[in-house]
GROMACS .gro file of N, CA and C in nm:
model
  237
    1MET      N    1 -16.418  -7.835  -0.236
    1MET     CA    2 -16.355  -7.946  -0.223
    1MET      C    3 -16.412  -8.057  -0.131
    2ASN      N    4 -16.438  -8.170  -0.188
    2ASN     CA    5 -16.549  -8.255  -0.112
    2ASN      C    6 -16.414  -8.351  -0.057
    3TRP      N    7 -16.485  -8.430   0.032
    3TRP     CA    8 -16.397  -8.541   0.133
    3TRP      C    9 -16.307  -8.616   0.037
    4ASN      N   10 -16.351  -8.699  -0.075
    4ASN     CA   11 -16.260  -8.763  -0.145
    4ASN      C   12 -16.131  -8.698  -0.180
    5SER      N   13 -16.173  -8.611  -0.270
    5SER     CA   14 -16.025  -8.486  -0.312
    5SER      C   15 -15.962  -8.495  -0.207
    6LYS      N   16 -16.010  -8.445  -0.093
    6LYS     CA   17 -15.917  -8.411   0.021
    6LYS      C   18 -15.787  -8.520   0.048
    7VAL      N   19 -15.875  -8.658   0.048
    7VAL     CA   20 -15.812  -8.769   0.095
    7VAL      C   21 -15.716  -8.815   0.018
    8SER      N   22 -15.757  -8.816  -0.101
    8SER     CA   23 -15.660  -8.835  -0.218
    8SER      C   24 -15.523  -8.720  -0.237
    9SER      N   25 -15.556  -8.617  -0.182
    9SER     CA   26 -15.499  -8.539  -0.195
    9SER      C   27 -15.372  -8.541  -0.107
   10GLU      N   28 -15.415  -8.579   0.037
   10GLU     CA   29 -15.331  -8.613   0.140
   10GLU      C   30 -15.250  -8.751   0.052
   11ARG      N   31 -15.301  -8.836   0.032
   11ARG     CA   32 -15.240  -8.969  -0.040
   11ARG      C   33 -15.124  -8.954  -0.090
   12SER      N   34 -15.168  -8.825  -0.214
   12SER     CA   35 -15.057  -8.799  -0.283
   12SER      C   36 -14.957  -8.726  -0.247
   13VAL      N   37 -14.943  -8.654  -0.141
   13VAL     CA   38 -14.841  -8.558  -0.081
   13VAL      C   39 -14.803  -8.654   0.024
   14ALA      N   40 -14.820  -8.759   0.075
   14ALA     CA   41 -14.817  -8.862   0.161
   14ALA      C   42 -14.668  -8.968   0.080
   15ALA      N   43 -14.732  -8.987  -0.081
   15ALA     CA   44 -14.670  -9.044  -0.157
   15ALA      C   45 -14.540  -8.979  -0.196
   16THR      N   46 -14.531  -8.877  -0.238
   16THR     CA   47 -14.430  -8.780  -0.266
   16THR      C   48 -14.309  -8.774  -0.133
   17ARG      N   49 -14.387  -8.732  -0.034
   17ARG     CA   50 -14.293  -8.738   0.085
   17ARG      C   51 -14.184  -8.887   0.112
   18GLU      N   52 -14.260  -8.991   0.084
   18GLU     CA   53 -14.192  -9.130   0.092
   18GLU      C   54 -14.113  -9.121  -0.006
   19ALA      N   55 -14.167  -9.081  -0.125
   19ALA     CA   56 -14.065  -9.068  -0.298
   19ALA      C   57 -13.975  -9.006  -0.238
   20THR      N   58 -13.941  -8.878  -0.169
   20THR     CA   59 -13.823  -8.769  -0.152
   20THR      C   60 -13.755  -8.831  -0.038
   21ARG      N   61 -13.797  -8.912   0.103
   21ARG     CA   62 -13.738  -8.944   0.160
   21ARG      C   63 -13.654  -9.071   0.084
   22GLU      N   64 -13.717  -9.145   0.034
   22GLU     CA   65 -13.623  -9.242   0.001
   22GLU      C   66 -13.491  -9.218  -0.098
   23ALA      N   67 -13.523  -9.136  -0.209
   23ALA     CA   68 -13.412  -9.087  -0.291
   23ALA      C   69 -13.317  -8.987  -0.221
   24ALA      N   70 -13.346  -8.930  -0.089
   24ALA     CA   71 -13.248  -8.872  -0.029
   24ALA      C   72 -13.205  -8.967   0.062
   25ASP      N   73 -13.215  -9.093   0.096
   25ASP     CA   74 -13.163  -9.170   0.188
   25ASP      C   75 -13.028  -9.264   0.074
   26LEU      N   76 -13.110  -9.271  -0.014
   26LEU     CA   77 -13.034  -9.341  -0.157
   26LEU      C   78 -12.910  -9.239  -0.169
   27ALA      N   79 -12.914  -9.116  -0.200
   27ALA     CA   80 -12.790  -9.014  -0.213
   27ALA      C   81 -12.731  -9.044  -0.114
   28GLU      N   82 -12.774  -9.044   0.038
   28GLU     CA   83 -12.656  -9.035   0.113
   28GLU      C   84 -12.608  -9.152   0.114
   29SER      N   85 -12.680  -9.259   0.078
   29SER     CA   86 -12.600  -9.391   0.089
   29SER      C   87 -12.476  -9.374  -0.016
   30ALA      N   88 -12.498  -9.287  -0.103
   30ALA     CA   89 -12.388  -9.330  -0.237
   30ALA      C   90 -12.291  -9.204  -0.216
   31HIS      N   91 -12.335  -9.124  -0.129
   31HIS     CA   92 -12.252  -9.021  -0.112
   31HIS      C   93 -12.138  -9.057   0.016
   32GLN      N   94 -12.165  -9.150   0.118
   32GLN     CA   95 -12.081  -9.230   0.214
   32GLN      C   96 -12.034  -9.311   0.152
   33ARG      N   97 -12.066  -9.413   0.044
   33ARG     CA   98 -11.986  -9.511  -0.022
   33ARG      C   99 -11.845  -9.422  -0.091
   34ARG      N  100 -11.901  -9.311  -0.132
   34ARG     CA  101 -11.761  -9.242  -0.247
   34ARG      C  102 -11.692  -9.190  -0.122
   35ALA      N  103 -11.739  -9.160  -0.005
   35ALA     CA  104 -11.658  -9.091   0.068
   35ALA      C  105 -11.559  -9.200   0.156
   36ALA      N  106 -11.627  -9.313   0.151
   36ALA     CA  107 -11.567  -9.441   0.217
   36ALA      C  108 -11.419  -9.495   0.145
   37LEU      N  109 -11.477  -9.475   0.030
   37LEU     CA  110 -11.364  -9.529  -0.090
   37LEU      C  111 -11.276  -9.426  -0.099
   38VAL      N  112 -11.266  -9.303  -0.088
   38VAL     CA  113 -11.198  -9.191  -0.109
   38VAL      C  114 -11.089  -9.234   0.042
   39VAL      N  115 -11.122  -9.248   0.167
   39VAL     CA  116 -11.071  -9.249   0.263
   39VAL      C  117 -11.020  -9.390   0.247
   40ALA      N  118 -11.038  -9.507   0.199
   40ALA     CA  119 -10.986  -9.638   0.204
   40ALA      C  120 -10.856  -9.603   0.082
   41ASP      N  121 -10.869  -9.526  -0.018
   41ASP     CA  122 -10.750  -9.465  -0.122
   41ASP      C  123 -10.657  -9.440  -0.047
   42HIS      N  124 -10.668  -9.363   0.051
   42HIS     CA  125 -10.573  -9.259   0.074
   42HIS      C  126 -10.503  -9.326   0.222
   43ALA      N  127 -10.586  -9.424   0.277
   43ALA     CA  128 -10.523  -9.453   0.399
   43ALA      C  129 -10.380  -9.571   0.368
   44VAL      N  130 -10.315  -9.555   0.499
   44VAL     CA  131 -10.175  -9.617   0.470
   44VAL      C  132 -10.203  -9.796   0.496
   45GLY      N  133 -10.302  -9.810   0.550
   45GLY     CA  134 -10.291  -9.996   0.591
   45GLY      C  135 -10.453  -9.988   0.650
   46VAL      N  136 -10.482 -10.125   0.663
   46VAL     CA  137 -10.608 -10.179   0.708
   46VAL      C  138 -10.647 -10.069   0.802
   47HIS      N  139 -10.547 -10.079   0.943
   47HIS     CA  140 -10.578 -10.027   1.068
   47HIS      C  141 -10.611  -9.872   1.058
   48ASP      N  142 -10.513  -9.800   0.985
   48ASP     CA  143 -10.556  -9.670   0.952
   48ASP      C  144 -10.667  -9.627   0.876
   49CYS      N  145 -10.701  -9.732   0.815
   49CYS     CA  146 -10.827  -9.700   0.695
   49CYS      C  147 -10.946  -9.721   0.813
   50ARG      N  148 -10.950  -9.847   0.878
   50ARG     CA  149 -11.071  -9.858   1.019
   50ARG      C  150 -11.082  -9.715   1.105
   51GLU      N  151 -10.907  -9.675   1.127
   51GLU     CA  152 -10.936  -9.548   1.218
   51GLU      C  153 -10.997  -9.436   1.171
   52LEU      N  154 -10.982  -9.406   1.059
   52LEU     CA  155 -10.992  -9.268   0.977
   52LEU      C  156 -11.157  -9.296   0.929
   53LEU      N  157 -11.204  -9.411   0.944
   53LEU     CA  158 -11.348  -9.460   0.882
   53LEU      C  159 -11.431  -9.416   1.015
   54THR      N  160 -11.382  -9.470   1.148
   54THR     CA  161 -11.441  -9.427   1.284
   54THR      C  162 -11.453  -9.299   1.305
   55MET      N  163 -11.364  -9.211   1.273
   55MET     CA  164 -11.344  -9.069   1.320
   55MET      C  165 -11.416  -8.978   1.188
   56LEU      N  166 -11.483  -9.053   1.093
   56LEU     CA  167 -11.573  -8.981   1.008
   56LEU      C  168 -11.710  -9.048   1.015
   57GLY      N  169 -11.725  -9.141   1.094
   57GLY     CA  170 -11.855  -9.172   1.125
   57GLY      C  171 -11.883  -9.268   1.022
   58LEU      N  172 -11.833  -9.319   0.950
   58LEU     CA  173 -11.832  -9.385   0.841
   58LEU      C  174 -11.795  -9.554   0.862
   59SER      N  175 -11.800  -9.595   0.993
   59SER     CA  176 -11.758  -9.738   1.020
   59SER      C  177 -11.831  -9.842   1.037
   60ASP      N  178 -11.955  -9.782   1.018
   60ASP     CA  179 -12.082  -9.848   1.010
   60ASP      C  180 -12.137  -9.870   0.909
   61PHE      N  181 -12.058  -9.845   0.768
   61PHE     CA  182 -12.083  -9.849   0.651
   61PHE      C  183 -12.019  -9.976   0.560
   62GLY      N  184 -12.061 -10.114   0.620
   62GLY     CA  185 -11.975 -10.219   0.605
   62GLY      C  186 -12.089 -10.294   0.521
   63ALA      N  187 -12.049 -10.411   0.483
   63ALA     CA  188 -12.081 -10.499   0.375
   63ALA      C  189 -12.227 -10.573   0.413
   64GLY      N  190 -12.244 -10.532   0.581
   64GLY     CA  191 -12.420 -10.597   0.590
   64GLY      C  192 -12.506 -10.483   0.613
   65SER      N  193 -12.416 -10.352   0.570
   65SER     CA  194 -12.532 -10.252   0.585
   65SER      C  195 -12.576 -10.202   0.487
   66ARG      N  196 -12.473 -10.227   0.329
   66ARG     CA  197 -12.507 -10.151   0.214
   66ARG      C  198 -12.605 -10.214   0.143
   67GLN      N  199 -12.673 -10.095   0.075
   67GLN     CA  200 -12.812 -10.118  -0.022
   67GLN      C  201 -12.763 -10.208  -0.139
   68PRO      N  202 -12.849 -10.265  -0.220
   68PRO     CA  203 -12.836 -10.322  -0.327
   68PRO      C  204 -12.756 -10.224  -0.426
   69VAL      N  205 -12.595 -10.277  -0.490
   69VAL     CA  206 -12.530 -10.193  -0.562
   69VAL      C  207 -12.612 -10.114  -0.672
   70ALA      N  208 -12.679 -10.162  -0.729
   70ALA     CA  209 -12.771 -10.104  -0.830
   70ALA      C  210 -12.845  -9.974  -0.797
   71ARG      N  211 -12.901  -9.992  -0.691
   71ARG     CA  212 -12.969  -9.873  -0.632
   71ARG      C  213 -12.876  -9.786  -0.597
   72VAL      N  214 -12.749  -9.807  -0.536
   72VAL     CA  215 -12.620  -9.684  -0.513
   72VAL      C  216 -12.632  -9.636  -0.630
   73ARG      N  217 -12.573  -9.723  -0.694
   73ARG     CA  218 -12.503  -9.706  -0.823
   73ARG      C  219 -12.602  -9.591  -0.938
   74GLN      N  220 -12.785  -9.618  -0.910
   74GLN     CA  221 -12.867  -9.531  -0.938
   74GLN      C  222 -12.861  -9.401  -0.904
   75ALA      N  223 -12.865  -9.392  -0.786
   75ALA     CA  224 -12.848  -9.275  -0.685
   75ALA      C  225 -12.718  -9.194  -0.716
   76GLU      N  226 -12.619  -9.252  -0.776
   76GLU     CA  227 -12.476  -9.170  -0.775
   76GLU      C  228 -12.452  -9.122  -0.904
   77GLY      N  229 -12.570  -9.175  -1.038
   77GLY     CA  230 -12.559  -9.127  -1.151
   77GLY      C  231 -12.710  -9.018  -1.113
   78ALA      N  232 -12.753  -8.997  -1.073
   78ALA     CA  233 -12.896  -8.901  -1.022
   78ALA      C  234 -12.815  -8.798  -0.965
   79GLY      N  235 -12.735  -8.810  -0.895
   79GLY     CA  236 -12.659  -8.685  -0.817
   79GLY      C  237 -12.566  -8.674  -0.845
   0.00000   0.00000   0.00000
């Protein structure tokens, strides 16, 4: 194996790792989104919903931190 093929191989592995990490992040966002929706659906009111989301560690999953809906929906379809 020469030096060029080794560098190319390492770049390929790094790109695969990055793609895998991004897919995992999207899947986690989709999972958190579904969990937050289930909690909101079963909450008695706004205060109850906020308290439950905070207890479950989903309170920071708000409108400002959401990924584009199309990407989250794509991850939901893949998982």
